[in-house]
Coordinates of C-alpha atoms and ligand atoms in Angstrom, one line a residue:
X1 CA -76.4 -175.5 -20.1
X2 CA -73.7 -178.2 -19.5
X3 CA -71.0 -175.4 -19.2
X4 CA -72.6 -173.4 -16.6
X5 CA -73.4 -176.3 -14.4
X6 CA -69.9 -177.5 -14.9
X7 CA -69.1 -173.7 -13.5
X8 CA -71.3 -173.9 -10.7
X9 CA -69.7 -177.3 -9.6
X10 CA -66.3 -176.0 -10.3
X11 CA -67.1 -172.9 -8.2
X12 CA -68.8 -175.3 -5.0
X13 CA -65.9 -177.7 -5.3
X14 CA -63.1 -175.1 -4.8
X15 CA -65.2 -173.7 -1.7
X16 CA -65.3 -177.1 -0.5
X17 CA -61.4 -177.8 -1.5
X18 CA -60.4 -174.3 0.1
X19 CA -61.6 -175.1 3.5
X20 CA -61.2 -179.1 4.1
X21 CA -61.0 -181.7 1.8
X22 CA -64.3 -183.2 3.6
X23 CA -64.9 -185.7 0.4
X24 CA -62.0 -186.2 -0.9
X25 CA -61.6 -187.6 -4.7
X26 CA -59.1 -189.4 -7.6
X27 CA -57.3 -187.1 -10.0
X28 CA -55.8 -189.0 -13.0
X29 CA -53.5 -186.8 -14.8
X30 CA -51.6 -187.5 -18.1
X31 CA -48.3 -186.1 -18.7
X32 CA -45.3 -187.3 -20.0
X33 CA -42.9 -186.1 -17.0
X34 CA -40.9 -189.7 -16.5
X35 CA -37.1 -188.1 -17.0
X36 CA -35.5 -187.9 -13.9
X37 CA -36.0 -183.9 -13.1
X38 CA -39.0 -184.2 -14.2
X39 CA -40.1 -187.1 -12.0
X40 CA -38.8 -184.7 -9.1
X41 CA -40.9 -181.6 -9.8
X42 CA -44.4 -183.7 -10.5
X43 CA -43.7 -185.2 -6.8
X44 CA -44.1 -182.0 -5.4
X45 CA -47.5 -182.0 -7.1
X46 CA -48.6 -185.7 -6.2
X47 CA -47.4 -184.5 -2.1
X48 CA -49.6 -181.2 -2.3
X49 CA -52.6 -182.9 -3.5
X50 CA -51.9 -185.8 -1.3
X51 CA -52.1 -183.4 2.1
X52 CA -55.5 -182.5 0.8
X53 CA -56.1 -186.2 0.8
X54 CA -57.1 -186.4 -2.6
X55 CA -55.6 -189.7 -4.4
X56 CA -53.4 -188.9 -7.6
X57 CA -53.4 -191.2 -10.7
X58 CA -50.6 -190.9 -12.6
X59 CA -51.2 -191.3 -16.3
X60 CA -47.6 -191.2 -17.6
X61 CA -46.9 -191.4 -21.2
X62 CA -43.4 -191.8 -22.1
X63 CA -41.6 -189.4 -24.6
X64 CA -40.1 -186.4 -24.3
X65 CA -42.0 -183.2 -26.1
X66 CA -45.5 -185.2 -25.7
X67 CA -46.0 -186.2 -29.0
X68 CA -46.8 -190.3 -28.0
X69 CA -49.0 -188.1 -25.3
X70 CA -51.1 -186.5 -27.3
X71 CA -52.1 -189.7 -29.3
X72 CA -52.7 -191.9 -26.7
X73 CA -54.8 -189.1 -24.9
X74 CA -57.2 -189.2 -28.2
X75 CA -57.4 -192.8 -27.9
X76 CA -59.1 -192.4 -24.5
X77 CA -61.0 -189.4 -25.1
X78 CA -62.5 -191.1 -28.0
X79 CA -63.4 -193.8 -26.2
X80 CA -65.5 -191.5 -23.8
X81 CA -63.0 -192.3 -21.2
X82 CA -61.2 -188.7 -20.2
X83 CA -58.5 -188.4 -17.1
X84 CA -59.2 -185.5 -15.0
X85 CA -56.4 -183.0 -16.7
X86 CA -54.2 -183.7 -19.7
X87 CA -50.4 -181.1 -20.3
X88 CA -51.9 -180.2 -23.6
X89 CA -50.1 -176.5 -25.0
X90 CA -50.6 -173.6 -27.0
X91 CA -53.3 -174.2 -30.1
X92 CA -53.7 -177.4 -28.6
X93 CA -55.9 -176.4 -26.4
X94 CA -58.3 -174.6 -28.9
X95 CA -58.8 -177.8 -30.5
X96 CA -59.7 -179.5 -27.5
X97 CA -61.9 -177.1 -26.6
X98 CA -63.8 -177.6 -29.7
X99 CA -64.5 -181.2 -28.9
X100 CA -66.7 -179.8 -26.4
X101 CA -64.7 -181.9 -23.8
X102 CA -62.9 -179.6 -21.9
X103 CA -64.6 -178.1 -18.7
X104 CA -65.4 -174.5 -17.9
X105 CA -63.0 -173.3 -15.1
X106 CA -64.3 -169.3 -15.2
X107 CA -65.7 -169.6 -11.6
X108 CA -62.3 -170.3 -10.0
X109 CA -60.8 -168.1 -12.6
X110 CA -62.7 -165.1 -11.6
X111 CA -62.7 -166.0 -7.5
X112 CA -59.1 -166.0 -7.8
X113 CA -58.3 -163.3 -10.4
X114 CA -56.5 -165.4 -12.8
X115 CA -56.6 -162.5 -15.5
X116 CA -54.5 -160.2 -13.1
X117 CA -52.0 -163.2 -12.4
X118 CA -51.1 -164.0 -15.7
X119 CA -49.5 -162.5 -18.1
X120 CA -52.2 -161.7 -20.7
X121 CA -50.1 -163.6 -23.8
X122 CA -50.4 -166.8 -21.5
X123 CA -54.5 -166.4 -20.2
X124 CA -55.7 -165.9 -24.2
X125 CA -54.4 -169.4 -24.6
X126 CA -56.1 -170.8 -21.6
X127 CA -58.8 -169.4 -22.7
X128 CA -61.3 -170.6 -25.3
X129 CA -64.3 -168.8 -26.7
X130 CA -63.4 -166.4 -23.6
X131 CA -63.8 -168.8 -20.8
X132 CA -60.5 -170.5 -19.1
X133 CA -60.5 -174.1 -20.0
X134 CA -56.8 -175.0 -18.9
X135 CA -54.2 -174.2 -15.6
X136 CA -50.9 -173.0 -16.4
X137 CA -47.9 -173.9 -14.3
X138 CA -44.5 -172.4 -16.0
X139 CA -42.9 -170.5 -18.5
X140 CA -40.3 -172.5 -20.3
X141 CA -37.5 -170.6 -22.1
X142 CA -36.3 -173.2 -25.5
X143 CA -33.4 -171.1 -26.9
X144 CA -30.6 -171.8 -24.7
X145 CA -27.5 -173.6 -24.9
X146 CA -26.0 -175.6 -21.8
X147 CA -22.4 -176.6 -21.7
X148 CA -20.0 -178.3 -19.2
X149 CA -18.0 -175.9 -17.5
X150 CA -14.9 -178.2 -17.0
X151 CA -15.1 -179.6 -20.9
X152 CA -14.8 -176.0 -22.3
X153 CA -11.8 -175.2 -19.6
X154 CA -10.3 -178.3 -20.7
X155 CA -10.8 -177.4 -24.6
X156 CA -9.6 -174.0 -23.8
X157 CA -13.0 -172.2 -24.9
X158 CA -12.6 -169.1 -22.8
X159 CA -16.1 -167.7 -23.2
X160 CA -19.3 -168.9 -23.8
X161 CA -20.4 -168.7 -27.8
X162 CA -22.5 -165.4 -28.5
X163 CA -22.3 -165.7 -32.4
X164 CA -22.2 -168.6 -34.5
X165 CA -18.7 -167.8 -35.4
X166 CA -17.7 -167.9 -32.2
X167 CA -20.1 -171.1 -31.2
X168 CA -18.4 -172.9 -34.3
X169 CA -14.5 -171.9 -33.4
X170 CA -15.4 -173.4 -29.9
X171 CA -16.7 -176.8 -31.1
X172 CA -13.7 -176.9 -33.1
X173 CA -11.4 -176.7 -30.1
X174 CA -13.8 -178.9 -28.0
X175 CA -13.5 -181.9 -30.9
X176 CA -9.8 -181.3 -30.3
X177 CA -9.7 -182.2 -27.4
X178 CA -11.8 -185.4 -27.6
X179 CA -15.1 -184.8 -26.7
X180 CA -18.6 -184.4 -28.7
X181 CA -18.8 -180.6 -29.4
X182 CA -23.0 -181.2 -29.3
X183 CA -25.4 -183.4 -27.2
X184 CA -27.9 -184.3 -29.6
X185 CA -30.8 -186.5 -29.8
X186 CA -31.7 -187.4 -33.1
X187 CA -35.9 -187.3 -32.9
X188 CA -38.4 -184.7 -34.2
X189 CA -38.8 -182.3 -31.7
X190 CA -35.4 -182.1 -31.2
X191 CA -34.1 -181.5 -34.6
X192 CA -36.5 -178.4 -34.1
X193 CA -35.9 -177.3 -30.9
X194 CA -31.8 -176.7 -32.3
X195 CA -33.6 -175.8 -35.6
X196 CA -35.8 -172.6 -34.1
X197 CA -33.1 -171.3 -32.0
X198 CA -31.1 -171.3 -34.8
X199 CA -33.7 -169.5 -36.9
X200 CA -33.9 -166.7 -34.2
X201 CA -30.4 -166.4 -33.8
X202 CA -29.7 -165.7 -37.6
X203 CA -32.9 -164.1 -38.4
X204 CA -33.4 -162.7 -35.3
X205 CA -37.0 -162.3 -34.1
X206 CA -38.4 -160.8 -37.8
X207 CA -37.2 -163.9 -39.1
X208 CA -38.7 -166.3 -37.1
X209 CA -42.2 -164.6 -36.8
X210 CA -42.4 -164.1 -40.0
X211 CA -41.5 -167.4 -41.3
X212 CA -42.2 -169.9 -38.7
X213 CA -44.9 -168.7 -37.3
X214 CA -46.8 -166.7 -39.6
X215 CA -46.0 -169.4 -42.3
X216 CA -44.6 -166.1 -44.9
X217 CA -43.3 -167.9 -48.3
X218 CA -41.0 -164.9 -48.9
X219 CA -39.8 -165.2 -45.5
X220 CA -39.6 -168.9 -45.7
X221 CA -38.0 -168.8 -49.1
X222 CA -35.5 -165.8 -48.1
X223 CA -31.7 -165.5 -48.0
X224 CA -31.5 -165.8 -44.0
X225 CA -33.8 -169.0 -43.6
X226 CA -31.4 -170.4 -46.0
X227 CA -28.4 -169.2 -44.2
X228 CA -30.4 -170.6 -41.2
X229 CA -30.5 -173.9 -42.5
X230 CA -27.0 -173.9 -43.2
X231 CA -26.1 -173.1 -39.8
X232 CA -28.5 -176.1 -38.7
X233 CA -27.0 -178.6 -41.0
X234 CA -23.5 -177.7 -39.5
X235 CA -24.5 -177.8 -36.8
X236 CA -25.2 -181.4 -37.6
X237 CA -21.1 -182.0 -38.2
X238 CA -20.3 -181.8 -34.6
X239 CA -22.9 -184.3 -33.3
X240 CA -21.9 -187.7 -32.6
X241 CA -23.0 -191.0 -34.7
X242 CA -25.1 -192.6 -32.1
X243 CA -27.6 -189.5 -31.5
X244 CA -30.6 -191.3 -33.9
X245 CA -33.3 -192.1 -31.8
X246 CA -31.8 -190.8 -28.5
X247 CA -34.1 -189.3 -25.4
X248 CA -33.1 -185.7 -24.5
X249 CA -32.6 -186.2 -21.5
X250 CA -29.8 -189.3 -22.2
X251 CA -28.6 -186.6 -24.1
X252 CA -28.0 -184.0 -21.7
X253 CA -26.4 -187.0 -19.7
X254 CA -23.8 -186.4 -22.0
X255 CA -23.3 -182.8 -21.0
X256 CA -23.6 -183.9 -17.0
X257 CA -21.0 -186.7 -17.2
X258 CA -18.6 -184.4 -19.8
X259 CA -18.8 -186.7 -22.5
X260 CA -20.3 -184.0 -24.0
X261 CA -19.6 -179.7 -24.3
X262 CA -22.7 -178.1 -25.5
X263 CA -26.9 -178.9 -26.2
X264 CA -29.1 -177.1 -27.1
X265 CA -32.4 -177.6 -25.2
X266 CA -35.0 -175.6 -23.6
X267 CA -34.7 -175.4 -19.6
X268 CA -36.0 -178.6 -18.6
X269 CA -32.6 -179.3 -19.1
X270 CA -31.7 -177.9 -15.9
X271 CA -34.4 -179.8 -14.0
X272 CA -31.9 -182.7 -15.1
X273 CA -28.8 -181.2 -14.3
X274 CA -30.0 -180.1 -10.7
X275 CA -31.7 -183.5 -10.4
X276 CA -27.8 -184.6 -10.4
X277 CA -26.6 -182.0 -8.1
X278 CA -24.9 -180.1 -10.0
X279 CA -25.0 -175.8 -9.8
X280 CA -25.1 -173.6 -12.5
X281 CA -22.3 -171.2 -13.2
X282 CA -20.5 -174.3 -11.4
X283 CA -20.6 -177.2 -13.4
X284 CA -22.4 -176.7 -15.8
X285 CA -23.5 -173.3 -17.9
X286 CA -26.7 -172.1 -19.0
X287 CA -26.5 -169.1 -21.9
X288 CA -28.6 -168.4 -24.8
X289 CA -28.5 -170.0 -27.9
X290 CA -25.9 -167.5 -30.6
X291 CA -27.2 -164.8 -31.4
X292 CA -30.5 -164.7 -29.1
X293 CA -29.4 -163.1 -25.8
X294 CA -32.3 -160.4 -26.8
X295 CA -35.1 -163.1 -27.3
X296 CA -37.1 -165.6 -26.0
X297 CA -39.2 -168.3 -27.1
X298 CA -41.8 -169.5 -24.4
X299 CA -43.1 -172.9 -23.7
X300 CA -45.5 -173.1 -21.5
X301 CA -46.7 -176.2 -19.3
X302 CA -50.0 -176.6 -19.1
X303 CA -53.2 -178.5 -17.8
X304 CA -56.6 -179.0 -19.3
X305 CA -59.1 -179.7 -17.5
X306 CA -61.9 -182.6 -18.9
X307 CA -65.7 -182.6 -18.3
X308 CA -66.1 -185.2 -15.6
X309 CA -69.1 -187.3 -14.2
X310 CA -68.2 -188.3 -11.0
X311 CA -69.1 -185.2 -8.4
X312 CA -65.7 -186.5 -6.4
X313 CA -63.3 -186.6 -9.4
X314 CA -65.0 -183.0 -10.2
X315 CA -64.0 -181.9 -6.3
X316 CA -60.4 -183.6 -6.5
X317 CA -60.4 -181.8 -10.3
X318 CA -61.1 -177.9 -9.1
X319 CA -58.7 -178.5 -6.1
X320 CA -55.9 -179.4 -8.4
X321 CA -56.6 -176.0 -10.6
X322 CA -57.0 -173.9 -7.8
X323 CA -53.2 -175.7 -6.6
X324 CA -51.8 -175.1 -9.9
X325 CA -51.8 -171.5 -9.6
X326 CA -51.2 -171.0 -6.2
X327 CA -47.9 -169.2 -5.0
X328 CA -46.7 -172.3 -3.0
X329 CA -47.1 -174.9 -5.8
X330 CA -45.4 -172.6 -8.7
X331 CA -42.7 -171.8 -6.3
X332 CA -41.6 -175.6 -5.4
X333 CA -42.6 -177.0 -9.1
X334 CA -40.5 -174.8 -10.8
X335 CA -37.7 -174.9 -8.5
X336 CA -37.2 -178.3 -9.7
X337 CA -38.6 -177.9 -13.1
X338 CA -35.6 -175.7 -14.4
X339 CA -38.6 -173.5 -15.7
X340 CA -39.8 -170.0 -13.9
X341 CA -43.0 -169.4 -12.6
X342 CA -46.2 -168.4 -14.8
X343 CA -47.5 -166.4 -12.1
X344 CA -46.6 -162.9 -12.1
X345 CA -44.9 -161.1 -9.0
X346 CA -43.6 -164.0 -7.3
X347 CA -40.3 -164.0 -5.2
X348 CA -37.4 -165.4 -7.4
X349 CA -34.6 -165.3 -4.8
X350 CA -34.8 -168.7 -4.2
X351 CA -34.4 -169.3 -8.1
X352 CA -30.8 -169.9 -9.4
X353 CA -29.1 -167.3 -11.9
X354 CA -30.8 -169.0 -14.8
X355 CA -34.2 -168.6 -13.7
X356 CA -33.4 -164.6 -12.9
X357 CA -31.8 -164.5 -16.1
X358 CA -35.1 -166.2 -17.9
X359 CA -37.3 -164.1 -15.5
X360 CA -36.2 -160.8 -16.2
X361 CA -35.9 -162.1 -20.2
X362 CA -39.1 -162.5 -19.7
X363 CA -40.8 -159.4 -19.0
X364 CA -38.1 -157.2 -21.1
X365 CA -39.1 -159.2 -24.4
X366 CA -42.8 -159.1 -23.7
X367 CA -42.1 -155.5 -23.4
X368 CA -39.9 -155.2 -26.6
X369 CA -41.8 -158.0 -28.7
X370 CA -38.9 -160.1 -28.7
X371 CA -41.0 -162.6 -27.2
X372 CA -41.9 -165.4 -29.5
X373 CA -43.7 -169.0 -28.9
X374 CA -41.8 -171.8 -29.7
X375 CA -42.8 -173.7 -32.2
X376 CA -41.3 -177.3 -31.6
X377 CA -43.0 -177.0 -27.8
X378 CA -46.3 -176.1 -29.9
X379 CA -46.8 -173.0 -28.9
X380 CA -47.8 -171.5 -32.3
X381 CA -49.2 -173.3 -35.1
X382 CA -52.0 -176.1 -35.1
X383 CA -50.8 -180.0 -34.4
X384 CA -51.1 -181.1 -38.0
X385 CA -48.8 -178.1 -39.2
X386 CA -46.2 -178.4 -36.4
X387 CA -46.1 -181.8 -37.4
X388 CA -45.5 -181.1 -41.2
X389 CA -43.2 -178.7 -40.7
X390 CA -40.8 -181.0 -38.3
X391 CA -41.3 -183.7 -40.3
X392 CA -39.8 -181.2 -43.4
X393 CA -36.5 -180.3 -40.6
X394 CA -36.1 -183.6 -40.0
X395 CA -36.0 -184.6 -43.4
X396 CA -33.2 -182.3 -43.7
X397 CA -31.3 -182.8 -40.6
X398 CA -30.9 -186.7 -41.5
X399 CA -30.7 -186.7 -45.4
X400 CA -27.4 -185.0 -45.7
X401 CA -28.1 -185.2 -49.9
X402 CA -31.2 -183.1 -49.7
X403 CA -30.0 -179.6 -50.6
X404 CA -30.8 -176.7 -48.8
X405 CA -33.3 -175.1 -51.5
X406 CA -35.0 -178.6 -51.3
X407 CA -35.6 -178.0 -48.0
X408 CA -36.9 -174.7 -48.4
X409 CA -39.1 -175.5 -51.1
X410 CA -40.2 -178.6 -48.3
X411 CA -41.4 -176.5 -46.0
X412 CA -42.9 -173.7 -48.3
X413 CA -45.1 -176.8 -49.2
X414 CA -46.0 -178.2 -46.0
X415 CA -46.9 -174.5 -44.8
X416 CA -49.3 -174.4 -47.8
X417 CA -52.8 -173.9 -45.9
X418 CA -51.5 -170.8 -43.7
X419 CA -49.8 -169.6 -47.3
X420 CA -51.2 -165.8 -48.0
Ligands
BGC501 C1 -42.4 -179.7 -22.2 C2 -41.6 -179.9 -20.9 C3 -40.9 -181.2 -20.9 C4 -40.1 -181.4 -22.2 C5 -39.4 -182.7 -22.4 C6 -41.5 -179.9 -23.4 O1 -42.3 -179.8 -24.5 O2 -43.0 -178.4 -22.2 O3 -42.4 -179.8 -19.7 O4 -40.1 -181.4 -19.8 O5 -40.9 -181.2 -23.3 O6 -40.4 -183.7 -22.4

């Protein structure tokens, strides 16, 4: 059986990797970490496998959200040419994993009690057919909203939005005062990540189960995803003409350099902002998105490992898993990653107020079920119906003429398979 020799060679190599890295071996890793925060935190990663004196091989795939990731990644799988580990999320992960390319990585799993580590929401989707397949590193949050402190002082916004209302009065007296109310960059995944936090602000966390997860037409079709929509499209109003096309992390430039007040983005964002030395609560902001202080959508970073031949890439292979989840790697990844750490019981103090704020969001929603995957980070639905279903918000968000019921009726079709 291919998978339990793959298990016994995992198990070997981490003994081997735990005490000395006797034969050391190339890891090639694809991910698409190239913004400058981002570029900071894999570092860490390159160094720590680097002491072990394994060699890394980057695999970089520009674009933000993965999506030109994901495709080139089939190209070489396809072309029986797999790196060692892949960031693939959520579903993802499933589908790999029915390729029957992904390796078994139980034996380290079980050696170092994985299961007890993670939070149980996060090892099912490591897990495929039972057996881990995939390292976690972080728990992104998505629905927050950043904002320059001295562009809201200067605009006279006194307090950070908590409704929509509130959110829309404030970009009113931001535009005033010359500056782009919203950093926005006009692709995709980006259009959805405003679009989602905007669904669970309105609809709170019923809504955005129901409807953009669970695919519900009544939800989908109802008088909050409507409202919803709305919300989004005005949101539209206080963006700036050059957004089309624009990276997110240009775009949160905006917010750094106060050309900009708010964005909406999920916490890598602050990987950029610290990358520039700024502080939070200083200058610059991090609150959630209206109307979502009580929720959370997760994203969660992720490797998959690949069946490999060489016994060497195999050994460099189970020492990066075995790094992944270990205390001192989530501890400086994260740091710089704006994201918190997968790993439960770890020591935040050295994590800045937004990280406490997202650690203790955390574990309250995943107690009160306020805690939702995010959708446009493909945590919840299958790669061909997250792609639909942004394609559909897109659609929207750019065609000003397409009405609101359009839209709905847009994405009821899309969402036809899951339809009950
Ligand atoms: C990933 C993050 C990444 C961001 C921008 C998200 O989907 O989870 O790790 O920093 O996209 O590329």
């Amino acid at each position: 059986m291919y998978f339990s020799a793959l298990a016994r060679t995992m198990a070997a190599a981490f003994a081997l990797c735990a005490s000395a890295a006797l034969h050391a071996g190339e890891v090639e890793v694809l991910h698409y970490w190239t913004s400058g925060g981002e570029a900071k935190s894999v570092a860490e990663l390159k160094d720590m496998m680097g002491k072990r004196g394994h060699t890394w091989k980057d695999f970089t795939v520009t674009g933000g959200g993965g999506q030109n990731a994901m495709a080139v990644l089939k190209q070489r799988v396809l072309a029986g040419n797999a790196p060692a580990a892949a960031n693939i999320k959520g579903p993802a992960i499933q589908e790999w994993a029915e390729l029957n390319v992904l390796t078994n990585l139980d034996a380290m799993a079980s050696f170092e009690k994985w299961d007890e580590a993670l939070p149980k929401v996060v090892a099912d989707q490591m897990k495929y057919k039972g057996r881990y397949v995939a390292v976690p590193v972080n728990v992104h949050r998505v629905n927050w909203l950043w904002a320059n402190s001295a562009v809201l002082k200067k605009a006279g916004v006194a307090a950070l939005p908590k409704t929509y209302d509130e959110f829309f009065a404030a970009a009113d007296k931001i535009k005033a005062a010359g500056f782009i109310p919203v950093a926005h960059g006009g692709q995709d995944w980006q259009d959805f990540t405003v679009f989602e936090s905007v669904v669970l602000g309105v609809g709170g966390t019923a809504l955005y189960d129901k409807a953009l997860v669970k695919l519900d037409r009544a939800a989908m079709t109802s008088d909050e995803m409507k409202k919803s929509l709305e919300i989004f499209r005005r949101i539209k109003s206080y963006t700036d003409a050059n957004s089309n096309g624009r990276d997110w992390n240009v775009t949160t430039e905006m917010v750094i350099n106060g050309k900009a007040g708010f964005q909406f983005m999920g916490d890598w964002a602050k990987g950029e902002f610290l990358a520039a030395g700024q502080t939070p609560g200083k200058e610059f902001t991090c609150s959630a998105a209206p109307g979502t202080a009580n929720a959370y959508t997760f994203n969660v970073d992720s490797f998959a490992m690949f069946q490999l031949k060489s016994w060497e890439a195999q050994k460099a292979q189970g020492y990066l898993a075995y790094l992944l989840m270990g205390k001192e790697f989530q501890e400086k990844f994260n740091l710089r990653k704006g994201s918190i750490p997968v790993r439960l019981g770890m020591n935040m103090e050295k994590f800045d107020d937004c990280a406490k704020t997202s650690s203790k969001d955390f574990v309250a929603t995943s107690a009160s079920g306020a805690l939702v995957p995010s959708v446009a980070h493909g945590m919840a639905l299958s790669s061909s119906q997250q792609a639909a279903m942004r394609a559909a918000v897109s659609e929207f968000w750019n065609n000003d003429k397409l009405s609101v019921s359009e839209a709905v009726a847009k994405l009821v079709a899309v969402s036809a398979p899951k339809q009950k």
